[in-house]
Coordinates of C-alpha atoms (C1' of nucleotides) in Angstrom, one line a residue:
Chain A
M1 CA -9.6 7.1 -12.3
S2 CA -10.3 10.3 -10.5
V3 CA -14.1 9.7 -10.1
N4 CA -13.2 6.5 -8.2
T5 CA -10.9 8.6 -6.0
D6 CA -13.5 11.3 -5.5
L7 CA -16.1 8.8 -4.5
A8 CA -13.8 6.9 -2.2
H9 CA -13.1 10.2 -0.4
I10 CA -16.8 10.8 0.1
F11 CA -17.4 7.3 1.4
D12 CA -14.5 7.8 3.8
E13 CA -16.0 11.0 5.0
I14 CA -19.4 9.4 5.4
A15 CA -17.8 6.7 7.5
A16 CA -16.0 9.3 9.7
L17 CA -19.2 11.4 10.0
L18 CA -21.2 8.4 11.0
T19 CA -18.8 7.5 13.8
L20 CA -19.2 11.0 15.1
T21 CA -23.0 10.7 15.2
G22 CA -22.6 7.5 17.2
A23 CA -24.1 5.4 14.4
N24 CA -23.6 1.6 14.2
P25 CA -19.9 1.2 13.8
F26 CA -20.4 -1.6 11.3
R27 CA -22.3 0.8 9.1
A28 CA -19.2 3.1 9.2
Q29 CA -17.0 0.2 8.5
A30 CA -19.1 -0.8 5.4
N31 CA -18.5 2.7 4.0
E32 CA -14.8 2.5 4.7
R33 CA -14.7 -0.8 2.8
A34 CA -16.6 0.7 -0.1
A35 CA -13.9 3.5 -0.2
R36 CA -11.1 0.9 -0.3
I37 CA -12.8 -1.1 -3.0
L38 CA -13.2 2.0 -5.2
R39 CA -9.6 3.0 -4.7
D40 CA -8.4 -0.5 -5.6
M41 CA -10.3 -1.0 -8.8
T42 CA -9.0 0.0 -12.2
D43 CA -12.5 0.0 -13.8
D44 CA -13.9 3.5 -14.1
V45 CA -16.9 3.4 -11.8
A46 CA -18.5 6.2 -13.8
T47 CA -18.6 4.0 -16.8
L48 CA -19.9 1.0 -14.8
S49 CA -22.6 3.1 -13.2
I50 CA -24.3 4.2 -16.5
A51 CA -24.6 0.6 -17.7
D52 CA -28.2 -0.8 -17.9
D53 CA -27.4 -3.4 -15.2
A54 CA -25.2 -1.0 -13.2
K55 CA -26.6 -2.0 -9.8
K56 CA -26.1 -5.7 -10.6
Q57 CA -22.5 -5.1 -11.7
L58 CA -21.8 -3.0 -8.6
T59 CA -23.3 -5.4 -6.1
A60 CA -21.3 -8.2 -7.7
L61 CA -18.3 -6.6 -6.0
D62 CA -17.6 -8.2 -2.7
G63 CA -18.4 -5.6 0.0
I64 CA -20.7 -3.5 -2.2
G65 CA -24.4 -4.0 -1.3
G66 CA -27.5 -2.5 -2.6
G67 CA -27.3 0.6 -0.4
T68 CA -23.8 1.5 -1.5
A69 CA -24.5 0.7 -5.2
D70 CA -27.5 3.2 -5.1
K71 CA -25.2 5.9 -3.6
I72 CA -22.6 5.3 -6.2
I73 CA -25.2 5.7 -9.0
E74 CA -26.6 8.7 -7.2
F75 CA -23.2 10.3 -7.3
I76 CA -22.6 9.6 -11.0
N77 CA -26.0 11.1 -11.8
T78 CA -26.1 14.1 -9.5
G79 CA -22.5 14.7 -8.5
K80 CA -23.3 14.3 -4.8
I81 CA -24.7 11.9 -2.2
A82 CA -27.6 13.1 -0.2
E83 CA -26.6 11.1 2.9
H84 CA -23.2 12.8 2.8
E85 CA -24.7 16.3 2.5
E86 CA -27.2 15.6 5.3
L87 CA -24.4 14.4 7.6
L88 CA -22.4 17.5 6.9
E89 CA -25.4 19.6 8.0
V90 CA -25.4 17.9 11.3
V91 CA -21.6 17.4 11.9
P92 CA -19.1 20.2 11.4
G93 CA -16.7 19.2 8.6
G94 CA -13.7 20.5 10.5
L95 CA -14.2 17.6 13.0
L96 CA -12.9 15.3 10.3
D97 CA -9.5 16.9 10.6
V98 CA -9.6 16.6 14.4
L99 CA -10.4 12.9 14.0
Q100 CA -7.1 12.6 12.1
I101 CA -5.0 13.5 15.2
P102 CA -3.4 10.3 16.6
G103 CA -5.0 9.4 20.0
L104 CA -8.3 11.1 19.2
G105 CA -11.1 8.8 18.2
P106 CA -14.7 9.3 17.6
K107 CA -15.8 9.1 21.2
T108 CA -13.3 11.7 22.4
V109 CA -14.0 14.1 19.5
K110 CA -17.7 13.9 20.1
V111 CA -17.3 14.9 23.7
M112 CA -15.1 17.8 22.7
W113 CA -17.7 18.9 20.2
D114 CA -20.7 18.5 22.6
K115 CA -19.1 19.9 25.7
A116 CA -16.3 22.3 24.5
D117 CA -17.6 23.6 21.2
V118 CA -14.7 22.1 19.3
T119 CA -15.6 22.1 15.6
S120 CA -12.1 22.1 13.9
V121 CA -8.4 21.9 14.6
D122 CA -8.3 25.7 15.2
T123 CA -11.1 25.6 17.7
L124 CA -9.5 22.7 19.4
K125 CA -6.3 24.8 19.8
E126 CA -8.4 27.6 21.2
A127 CA -10.1 25.3 23.7
L128 CA -6.7 23.9 24.8
A129 CA -5.4 27.4 25.3
A130 CA -8.5 28.4 27.3
G131 CA -8.2 25.3 29.5
T132 CA -11.7 23.9 28.6
I133 CA -10.4 20.6 27.3
E134 CA -8.9 19.5 30.6
K135 CA -12.3 20.0 32.3
L136 CA -13.8 17.3 30.1
P137 CA -14.3 13.8 31.6
R138 CA -11.4 11.4 31.3
M139 CA -9.1 14.3 30.3
G140 CA -6.1 14.3 32.6
A141 CA -2.9 16.2 32.3
K142 CA -1.2 13.4 30.3
T143 CA -3.9 13.1 27.7
V144 CA -4.0 16.9 27.2
Q145 CA -0.2 16.9 26.8
N146 CA -0.4 14.1 24.3
I147 CA -2.9 16.0 22.2
R148 CA -0.6 19.1 22.3
D149 CA 2.3 16.9 21.2
A150 CA 0.3 15.2 18.4
L151 CA -0.8 18.6 17.1
E152 CA 2.8 19.9 17.1
F153 CA 4.1 16.7 15.4
Q154 CA 1.3 16.8 12.8
A155 CA 2.2 20.4 11.9
K156 CA 5.8 19.5 11.0
S157 CA 5.3 16.0 9.8
S158 CA 5.2 15.4 6.0
G159 CA 2.8 12.4 6.4
R160 CA 3.6 9.0 5.0
A161 CA 7.2 8.2 4.1
R162 CA 8.0 6.8 0.6
L163 CA 8.9 3.1 0.4
G164 CA 12.5 3.9 -0.7
V165 CA 13.0 6.2 2.2
A166 CA 11.7 3.9 4.9
M167 CA 13.3 0.7 3.7
P168 CA 17.0 1.5 4.1
I169 CA 16.2 2.9 7.6
A170 CA 14.4 -0.2 8.6
Q171 CA 17.2 -2.4 7.3
R172 CA 19.7 -0.4 9.2
I173 CA 17.7 -0.8 12.5
V174 CA 17.1 -4.5 11.9
E175 CA 20.9 -5.0 11.4
H176 CA 21.6 -3.0 14.5
L177 CA 19.2 -5.0 16.7
T178 CA 20.2 -8.4 15.2
N179 CA 23.6 -7.9 16.6
V180 CA 22.3 -7.3 20.2
K181 CA 23.1 -10.2 22.6
G182 CA 20.3 -12.6 23.1
V183 CA 18.3 -11.7 19.9
Q184 CA 17.0 -14.8 18.1
Q185 CA 15.0 -13.3 15.3
C186 CA 14.5 -9.8 14.0
Q187 CA 12.8 -8.4 11.0
F188 CA 10.6 -5.6 9.8
A189 CA 6.8 -6.1 9.4
G190 CA 3.9 -3.9 8.6
S191 CA 3.2 -2.1 5.3
L192 CA 6.9 -1.9 4.7
R193 CA 7.1 -5.7 4.4
R194 CA 4.0 -5.7 2.2
G195 CA 5.8 -3.3 -0.1
R196 CA 3.3 -0.5 0.0
E197 CA 4.3 2.7 -1.9
T198 CA 4.2 4.8 1.3
I199 CA 4.7 3.8 4.9
G200 CA 2.9 5.3 8.0
D201 CA 5.4 3.9 10.5
I202 CA 8.1 1.3 10.7
D203 CA 7.3 -1.9 12.6
I204 CA 10.1 -4.1 13.8
L205 CA 9.6 -7.5 15.3
A206 CA 12.1 -9.3 17.4
S207 CA 12.4 -12.3 19.7
T208 CA 15.2 -12.4 22.3
T209 CA 16.3 -14.1 25.5
K210 CA 17.2 -10.6 26.9
P211 CA 14.2 -8.2 26.4
K212 CA 15.8 -5.5 28.5
D213 CA 18.9 -5.4 26.3
I214 CA 17.1 -5.0 23.0
A215 CA 14.8 -2.3 24.4
E216 CA 17.9 -0.5 25.6
A217 CA 19.7 -0.9 22.3
F218 CA 16.6 0.3 20.4
T219 CA 15.9 3.4 22.5
T220 CA 19.5 4.5 22.6
M221 CA 20.5 3.9 19.0
A222 CA 21.8 6.7 16.9
G223 CA 19.1 8.9 15.2
V224 CA 16.5 8.6 17.9
D225 CA 14.8 12.0 18.3
K226 CA 12.2 11.1 21.0
I227 CA 11.2 8.0 23.0
L228 CA 7.4 7.7 22.8
A229 CA 7.0 4.5 24.9
A230 CA 9.4 2.1 26.5
G231 CA 7.7 -1.0 27.8
E232 CA 8.7 -4.7 28.2
T233 CA 7.1 -5.8 24.9
K234 CA 6.7 -2.6 23.0
C235 CA 8.9 0.4 22.5
S236 CA 8.2 3.4 20.3
V237 CA 10.6 6.1 19.1
R238 CA 10.5 8.9 16.7
I239 CA 13.7 9.1 14.6
D240 CA 15.4 12.2 13.1
E241 CA 13.7 11.6 9.7
G242 CA 10.3 12.3 11.4
I243 CA 9.2 8.6 11.2
Q244 CA 7.8 6.6 14.1
V245 CA 9.5 3.3 14.7
D246 CA 7.8 0.6 16.8
L247 CA 9.7 -2.4 18.2
R248 CA 7.6 -5.4 19.4
V249 CA 9.3 -8.1 21.4
V250 CA 7.7 -11.5 21.3
D251 CA 8.3 -15.1 22.3
D252 CA 10.5 -16.9 19.8
K253 CA 8.2 -19.9 19.7
A254 CA 5.3 -17.8 18.4
F255 CA 7.4 -15.5 16.1
G256 CA 5.4 -16.6 13.0
A257 CA 2.0 -15.8 14.6
A258 CA 3.3 -12.4 15.6
L259 CA 4.9 -11.7 12.2
L260 CA 1.7 -12.6 10.5
Y261 CA -0.2 -10.3 12.9
F262 CA 2.2 -7.3 12.6
T263 CA 2.6 -7.6 8.9
G264 CA -1.2 -7.2 8.3
S265 CA -2.9 -5.8 6.5
K266 CA -5.6 -5.4 9.1
E267 CA -8.2 -6.4 6.6
H268 CA -6.2 -9.5 5.6
N269 CA -6.0 -10.5 9.3
V270 CA -9.7 -10.0 9.8
R271 CA -10.3 -12.4 6.8
L272 CA -7.9 -15.0 8.3
R273 CA -9.7 -14.8 11.7
E274 CA -13.1 -15.1 10.1
R275 CA -11.8 -18.2 8.3
A276 CA -10.3 -19.6 11.5
I277 CA -13.7 -19.2 13.3
K278 CA -15.4 -21.2 10.5
Q279 CA -12.9 -23.9 11.1
K280 CA -13.6 -23.9 14.9
L281 CA -10.2 -22.2 15.4
R282 CA -9.2 -18.9 16.9
L283 CA -6.3 -16.8 15.5
N284 CA -4.4 -14.1 17.4
E285 CA -0.9 -12.8 17.6
Y286 CA 0.2 -15.7 19.8
G287 CA -1.0 -18.5 17.5
L288 CA -3.8 -20.4 16.0
F289 CA -5.8 -22.1 18.8
P290 CA -8.7 -24.5 19.1
N291 CA -11.8 -22.4 19.7
D292 CA -13.4 -23.5 22.9
D293 CA -15.7 -20.4 23.2
D294 CA -13.9 -19.4 26.4
D295 CA -13.6 -15.6 26.4
T296 CA -10.3 -15.6 28.2
P297 CA -7.4 -15.6 25.6
P298 CA -6.2 -19.1 25.1
Q299 CA -2.5 -18.4 25.5
S300 CA -3.2 -17.1 29.0
R301 CA -4.9 -20.4 29.9
G302 CA -2.0 -22.6 28.7
V303 CA -4.0 -23.8 25.7
K304 CA -1.6 -25.4 23.2
P305 CA -1.7 -23.7 19.7
V306 CA -2.3 -25.7 16.5
A307 CA 0.3 -23.5 14.8
C308 CA 2.4 -20.5 15.8
K309 CA 6.1 -21.0 14.8
T310 CA 6.0 -19.8 11.2
E311 CA 3.5 -18.0 9.0
A312 CA 3.6 -21.0 6.6
D313 CA 2.4 -23.3 9.4
I314 CA -0.5 -21.1 10.2
Y315 CA -1.6 -20.7 6.5
A316 CA -1.3 -24.5 6.1
K317 CA -3.5 -25.2 9.2
L318 CA -6.1 -22.8 7.7
D319 CA -6.1 -24.9 4.5
L320 CA -4.5 -22.0 2.6
Q321 CA -1.5 -21.7 0.3
Y322 CA 1.2 -19.5 1.7
I323 CA 0.3 -16.0 0.9
P324 CA 3.3 -13.7 0.2
P325 CA 3.2 -10.4 2.3
E326 CA 2.7 -8.3 -0.8
L327 CA -0.6 -9.9 -1.5
R328 CA -2.1 -9.5 2.0
E329 CA -4.5 -6.7 1.2
D330 CA -7.9 -8.4 1.2
R331 CA -8.0 -8.2 -2.6
G332 CA -9.2 -11.8 -3.0
E333 CA -6.0 -13.5 -2.0
L334 CA -7.7 -16.1 0.3
D335 CA -9.9 -17.4 -2.5
A336 CA -7.3 -17.4 -5.3
D337 CA -4.7 -19.8 -6.7
I338 CA -1.5 -17.9 -5.8
P339 CA 1.0 -18.0 -8.7
R340 CA 4.8 -17.9 -8.3
L341 CA 5.5 -14.2 -8.2
V342 CA 8.5 -12.4 -9.8
E343 CA 11.6 -12.0 -7.6
V344 CA 14.6 -9.7 -7.7
D345 CA 16.9 -12.6 -8.7
D346 CA 14.7 -13.3 -11.8
I347 CA 15.6 -9.9 -13.4
K348 CA 18.2 -10.3 -16.1
A349 CA 17.8 -7.1 -18.1
E350 CA 17.6 -3.4 -17.5
L351 CA 15.6 -1.8 -20.3
H352 CA 15.5 1.9 -19.3
A353 CA 18.7 3.8 -18.2
H354 CA 20.4 7.1 -18.9
T355 CA 23.9 8.2 -19.6
T356 CA 25.8 11.5 -19.7
A357 CA 24.5 12.0 -23.2
S358 CA 21.3 13.3 -21.7
D359 CA 20.9 13.7 -17.9
G360 CA 22.5 10.6 -16.5
K361 CA 25.7 10.3 -14.4
F362 CA 27.0 7.2 -16.1
T363 CA 29.2 7.1 -19.2
I364 CA 28.1 4.4 -21.7
E365 CA 30.9 2.1 -20.5
E366 CA 30.1 2.6 -16.8
L367 CA 26.4 1.8 -17.4
I368 CA 27.3 -1.4 -19.2
T369 CA 29.8 -2.4 -16.6
E370 CA 27.2 -1.7 -13.8
A371 CA 24.6 -3.9 -15.6
Q372 CA 27.2 -6.7 -16.1
S373 CA 28.2 -6.6 -12.4
R374 CA 24.5 -7.3 -11.5
G375 CA 24.6 -10.4 -13.6
Y376 CA 22.3 -9.0 -16.3
H377 CA 22.6 -10.2 -19.9
T378 CA 21.0 -7.1 -21.5
I379 CA 21.2 -3.4 -20.9
A380 CA 19.2 -0.8 -22.9
I381 CA 20.7 2.7 -23.1
T382 CA 17.7 5.0 -23.4
D383 CA 18.5 8.7 -23.2
H384 CA 15.9 11.4 -23.5
S385 CA 14.6 12.7 -26.7
K386 CA 14.7 16.3 -28.0
S387 CA 11.5 17.6 -26.3
S388 CA 13.0 16.9 -22.9
A389 CA 15.2 19.9 -23.2
Q390 CA 15.4 20.3 -19.4
A391 CA 17.0 16.8 -19.4
N392 CA 19.4 17.6 -22.3
G393 CA 17.4 15.5 -24.7
L394 CA 19.0 14.4 -27.9
D395 CA 18.0 15.7 -31.4
E396 CA 18.4 13.3 -34.3
K397 CA 21.9 14.3 -35.1
R398 CA 23.2 13.8 -31.6
L399 CA 21.2 10.5 -31.3
R400 CA 22.8 9.1 -34.4
A401 CA 26.3 10.0 -33.0
H402 CA 25.2 8.4 -29.6
I403 CA 24.1 5.2 -31.4
Q404 CA 27.6 5.0 -33.0
A405 CA 29.3 5.6 -29.6
I406 CA 27.2 2.8 -28.0
R407 CA 27.9 0.3 -30.8
T408 CA 31.6 1.1 -30.5
A409 CA 31.6 0.8 -26.7
A410 CA 29.6 -2.4 -26.8
K411 CA 32.4 -4.2 -28.6
Q412 CA 34.4 -4.3 -25.4
F413 CA 31.6 -6.3 -23.7
K414 CA 31.3 -9.6 -25.6
T415 CA 28.8 -11.3 -23.3
M416 CA 26.5 -8.3 -22.8
N417 CA 23.6 -7.5 -25.1
V418 CA 23.8 -3.7 -25.4
L419 CA 20.7 -2.2 -26.9
C420 CA 20.6 1.3 -28.5
G421 CA 17.4 2.8 -27.4
S422 CA 15.7 6.0 -26.4
E423 CA 13.2 7.2 -23.9
V424 CA 11.1 9.1 -26.4
D425 CA 8.7 11.8 -25.3
I426 CA 5.0 11.2 -25.9
R427 CA 3.9 14.6 -27.0
V428 CA 0.7 16.1 -25.8
D429 CA -1.3 14.8 -28.8
G430 CA 0.1 11.3 -28.6
T431 CA 2.7 11.6 -31.4
L432 CA 6.3 10.7 -30.7
D433 CA 9.3 12.9 -30.6
Y434 CA 11.2 11.2 -33.4
D435 CA 9.8 10.1 -36.8
D436 CA 9.5 6.5 -37.7
K437 CA 12.7 6.4 -39.6
M438 CA 14.7 7.5 -36.6
L439 CA 12.8 5.2 -34.3
G440 CA 13.5 2.3 -36.7
E441 CA 17.3 2.8 -36.2
L442 CA 16.9 2.0 -32.5
D443 CA 16.8 -1.5 -31.0
I444 CA 14.3 -0.5 -28.3
V445 CA 11.9 2.4 -27.8
V446 CA 10.5 3.3 -24.4
A447 CA 7.9 6.0 -24.9
S448 CA 7.0 8.1 -21.9
P449 CA 5.0 11.2 -21.0
H450 CA 7.0 14.0 -19.4
A451 CA 5.0 17.2 -20.1
S452 CA 1.3 18.1 -19.8
L453 CA 0.8 15.8 -16.9
A454 CA -2.3 17.5 -15.7
Q455 CA -4.1 16.7 -18.9
E456 CA -7.8 15.8 -18.6
P457 CA -8.4 12.0 -18.4
K458 CA -10.0 11.5 -21.9
K459 CA -7.2 13.3 -23.7
A460 CA -4.6 11.5 -21.6
T461 CA -6.2 8.2 -22.6
T462 CA -6.1 9.0 -26.3
R463 CA -2.5 10.2 -26.0
L464 CA -1.3 7.1 -24.2
V465 CA -3.3 4.6 -26.3
A466 CA -1.8 6.2 -29.4
A467 CA 1.7 5.7 -28.0
V468 CA 1.1 2.2 -26.9
S469 CA -0.3 1.3 -30.3
H470 CA 2.6 2.8 -32.2
P471 CA 4.3 0.0 -34.1
M472 CA 7.8 1.2 -33.2
V473 CA 7.2 1.4 -29.4
H474 CA 8.2 -1.6 -27.2
V475 CA 7.5 -0.2 -23.7
L476 CA 5.2 2.5 -22.3
G477 CA 7.4 4.2 -19.7
H478 CA 6.0 5.5 -16.4
P479 CA 2.5 5.7 -17.8
T480 CA 0.9 8.3 -15.6
G481 CA 4.0 10.4 -14.7
R482 CA 2.9 10.6 -11.1
L483 CA 5.3 11.4 -8.3
I484 CA 4.4 9.9 -5.0
N485 CA 3.4 12.5 -2.4
S486 CA 4.0 15.4 -4.8
R487 CA 2.4 15.1 -8.3
E488 CA -0.8 13.3 -9.1
G489 CA 0.1 12.7 -12.8
L490 CA -2.3 11.6 -15.5
S491 CA -5.5 9.7 -14.7
P492 CA -6.2 7.9 -18.0
D493 CA -8.6 5.0 -18.4
M494 CA -6.0 2.4 -17.6
N495 CA -8.1 -0.5 -18.9
A496 CA -8.2 1.1 -22.3
I497 CA -4.4 1.4 -22.2
I498 CA -4.0 -2.2 -21.1
A499 CA -6.3 -3.4 -23.8
A500 CA -4.3 -1.5 -26.5
A501 CA -1.0 -2.8 -25.0
V502 CA -2.3 -6.4 -25.2
E503 CA -3.5 -5.9 -28.8
H504 CA -0.2 -4.4 -30.0
D505 CA 2.0 -6.6 -27.8
T506 CA 3.5 -3.6 -26.0
A507 CA 4.9 -3.9 -22.5
L508 CA 3.8 -1.5 -19.8
E509 CA 6.5 -0.3 -17.4
I510 CA 6.7 -0.4 -13.7
N511 CA 9.2 2.4 -13.1
A512 CA 11.1 1.2 -10.0
N513 CA 12.2 4.6 -8.8
F514 CA 10.4 4.9 -5.4
M515 CA 9.3 8.4 -6.3
R516 CA 7.3 6.9 -9.2
L517 CA 6.3 3.2 -8.8
D518 CA 4.3 3.8 -12.0
L519 CA 2.4 1.6 -12.9
R520 CA 1.1 1.3 -9.4
D521 CA 0.1 -2.0 -7.9
T522 CA -3.5 -2.0 -8.8
H523 CA -2.7 -1.1 -12.4
V524 CA -0.3 -4.0 -12.6
R525 CA -2.9 -6.4 -11.2
A526 CA -5.4 -5.3 -14.0
A527 CA -2.6 -5.6 -16.6
V528 CA -1.6 -9.0 -15.4
E529 CA -5.2 -10.3 -15.4
A530 CA -5.4 -9.1 -19.0
G531 CA -2.2 -10.9 -20.0
C532 CA -0.3 -7.8 -20.6
K533 CA 3.5 -7.8 -20.7
I534 CA 5.2 -5.8 -18.0
A535 CA 8.7 -4.3 -17.8
I536 CA 10.3 -3.5 -14.5
N537 CA 12.9 -0.8 -15.2
T538 CA 14.9 1.4 -12.8
D539 CA 15.2 4.4 -15.1
A540 CA 18.7 4.7 -13.6
H541 CA 20.4 8.0 -13.9
A542 CA 23.2 6.9 -11.4
A543 CA 24.6 3.8 -9.8
A544 CA 22.5 3.9 -6.7
H545 CA 19.3 4.0 -8.8
I546 CA 19.9 0.4 -10.0
D547 CA 19.2 -0.7 -6.5
F548 CA 15.7 0.7 -6.8
L549 CA 14.9 -2.5 -8.7
R550 CA 13.6 -4.1 -5.5
Y551 CA 10.9 -1.5 -5.2
G552 CA 9.7 -2.2 -8.7
V553 CA 9.7 -5.9 -8.0
L554 CA 7.7 -5.3 -4.8
T555 CA 5.2 -3.3 -6.8
G556 CA 5.0 -6.1 -9.4
R557 CA 4.5 -8.7 -6.7
R558 CA 1.7 -6.5 -5.3
G559 CA 0.2 -6.7 -8.8
W560 CA 0.5 -10.5 -8.8
L561 CA 3.1 -10.3 -11.5
T562 CA 4.7 -13.7 -12.6
P563 CA 8.1 -14.0 -14.2
E564 CA 6.5 -15.2 -17.5
L565 CA 4.8 -11.8 -18.0
C566 CA 7.8 -9.8 -16.9
I567 CA 10.1 -9.2 -20.0
N568 CA 13.1 -8.4 -17.8
T569 CA 13.2 -12.0 -16.6
W570 CA 13.4 -13.5 -20.1
S571 CA 16.5 -15.1 -21.6
K572 CA 18.7 -13.0 -23.9
A573 CA 17.4 -14.8 -26.9
K574 CA 13.7 -14.6 -26.1
L575 CA 13.9 -10.9 -25.3
A576 CA 15.9 -10.2 -28.5
T577 CA 13.4 -12.1 -30.6
W578 CA 10.4 -10.2 -29.1
L579 CA 12.1 -6.8 -29.6
K580 CA 12.5 -7.7 -33.3
L581 CA 9.2 -9.6 -34.0
K582 CA 7.1 -6.9 -32.3
R583 CA 7.8 -4.5 -35.1
Q584 CA 6.8 -6.9 -37.9
Chain B
dG1 C1' -24.3 -1.5 5.7
dC2 C1' -23.1 -6.3 4.3
dC3 C1' -23.7 -11.1 4.2
dG4 C1' -25.3 -16.4 4.3
dT5 C1' -21.8 -24.7 3.2
dT6 C1' -26.5 -24.1 9.8
dT7 C1' -28.7 -17.8 8.9
dT8 C1' -32.9 -13.0 4.8
dC9 C1' -32.0 -11.8 10.8
dG10 C1' -28.4 -11.3 13.8
dG11 C1' -24.2 -11.3 13.8
dC12 C1' -19.9 -8.7 12.3
dC13 C1' -11.6 -10.2 14.8
dC14 C1' -8.6 -9.7 18.7
dG15 C1' -5.6 -8.2 22.1
dA16 C1' -2.3 -4.6 24.0
dC17 C1' -1.6 -0.3 25.8
dT18 C1' -2.7 4.2 28.0
dG19 C1' -4.7 7.0 31.1
dT20 C1' -8.1 7.4 33.8
dT21 C1' -10.2 5.4 37.7
dT22 C1' -10.8 1.9 41.5
dT23 C1' -12.7 -1.8 37.2
dC24 C1' -12.6 0.0 32.5
dA25 C1' -13.3 3.1 28.2
dG26 C1' -11.1 4.5 24.2
dT27 C1' -7.7 4.0 20.7
dC28 C1' -4.8 1.5 17.8
dG29 C1' -3.2 -1.8 14.4

DNA sequence: GCCGTTTTCGGCCCGACTGTTTTCAGTCG
């Protein structure tokens, strides 16, 4: 929903501008929270805001109060927010970019603005060159050099790394460190453990009897480009891929408390600490302690923690169910009944994969063998349709020959359920790329948008609702067509698509390719709440792609997806029955 | 700016690290 995104951006700017004016930090925080809520919701805030009881509906959202609700309504009615405009008259907008530079916070930026006429990244560079920055208070040689380094790094950095890029790197490092002498536990934490679609940096947590050895092993490992910090408990390096990796070394007895802390999210941790306080407890990265109102940290006074060894212990002492990392986003997880979430081992069917018939690398036999080796009972072969000419899509004649070839090949695999399918293009007007007769000859139809992905939201909604309502369609493939960090894709009214999917018993796909992860987590959550069926498919074009499944499962878990709603976890018989019955 | 199982006012998570100063401010997660 692009209005939600636009508004979220404005609230983030208001927050940043407020910090630069020295306003109450909690006021800034409230605006940041509003931005996060808007990004997380699938409801179109524009629709919500024109309702008769708009203010009531908005303030019903936890974290949105009267002031924010008024501003949202103001934006929907006028296209802008007066407070935002007024702040931009006082504070140069270019300072928002300066604030993005690591190490520079609001206090420092304000001093630069007041005393050195810095109003943008460019004027900061000029001030650095002119030597005016180093004359400011608390600006020593090291700080100035750090700013120069950060500017240089920012210029060549590509920003947040995709999940599927960061994960293998993190696993490699964890494996390397686990083999170091003295290491007791080692695993990655942070947004990577929570399965976010992009990762700012990689956090590794370890406990060891020999802290010096692990620090040495970490900073000297292959692929380290630059050592940023090398202390007793924390080391930071930048690796060749341009990603920062932090290693934290903690006491083995408190590994759980540290893991909880370093996994985050920050907002989830704040919620946990607030809850702890209400229970006369105090939570930090060393454990959950009795709260004796002494300002000195309890661990440094020898206070015995109530829990610290494992995350589960801490949740239990806070009277909470264990909350899986993927749910720790302050999206209501503390107040909810947490269901059993889908796991990689639950997946028994791949329902979207390509062969050499279109643009895949597998032959039919290779693809079936690959699926069989993963312990799947079902594999759907879904090559592209004719409109995807760039992907060597099949016309009707070639598709019919392909179906024959699949049926013949399948005879060699007695235990495998091999489905003849297609990934059919959803054309710009919502019609499909084959007629109903052709579609009827297929066991499974995955309908996906590939072209016109910058279509305006209303048309995109009509287009996708038509496809999801089509009686021959089983799965809506990568619904928005977005590519993470490179293409925004469609911004349809996702609730309308979910409603149509529920009505017509069509599954929505989580495309597990880490470039896509489409549906995204928040869409999955809305779909799951509506009782919509979900497919997790890898869209494999080559053997390595089948391993992308884990990213799809992580995204599903972030959307609170249970095995019951995930059609890839069903038994062979249940899945086959649904595929047939759906068309009746 | 938001919120209320002691509150409609007065709070709002917690600690480490860095770099600058001689006891701590600012930033980060």
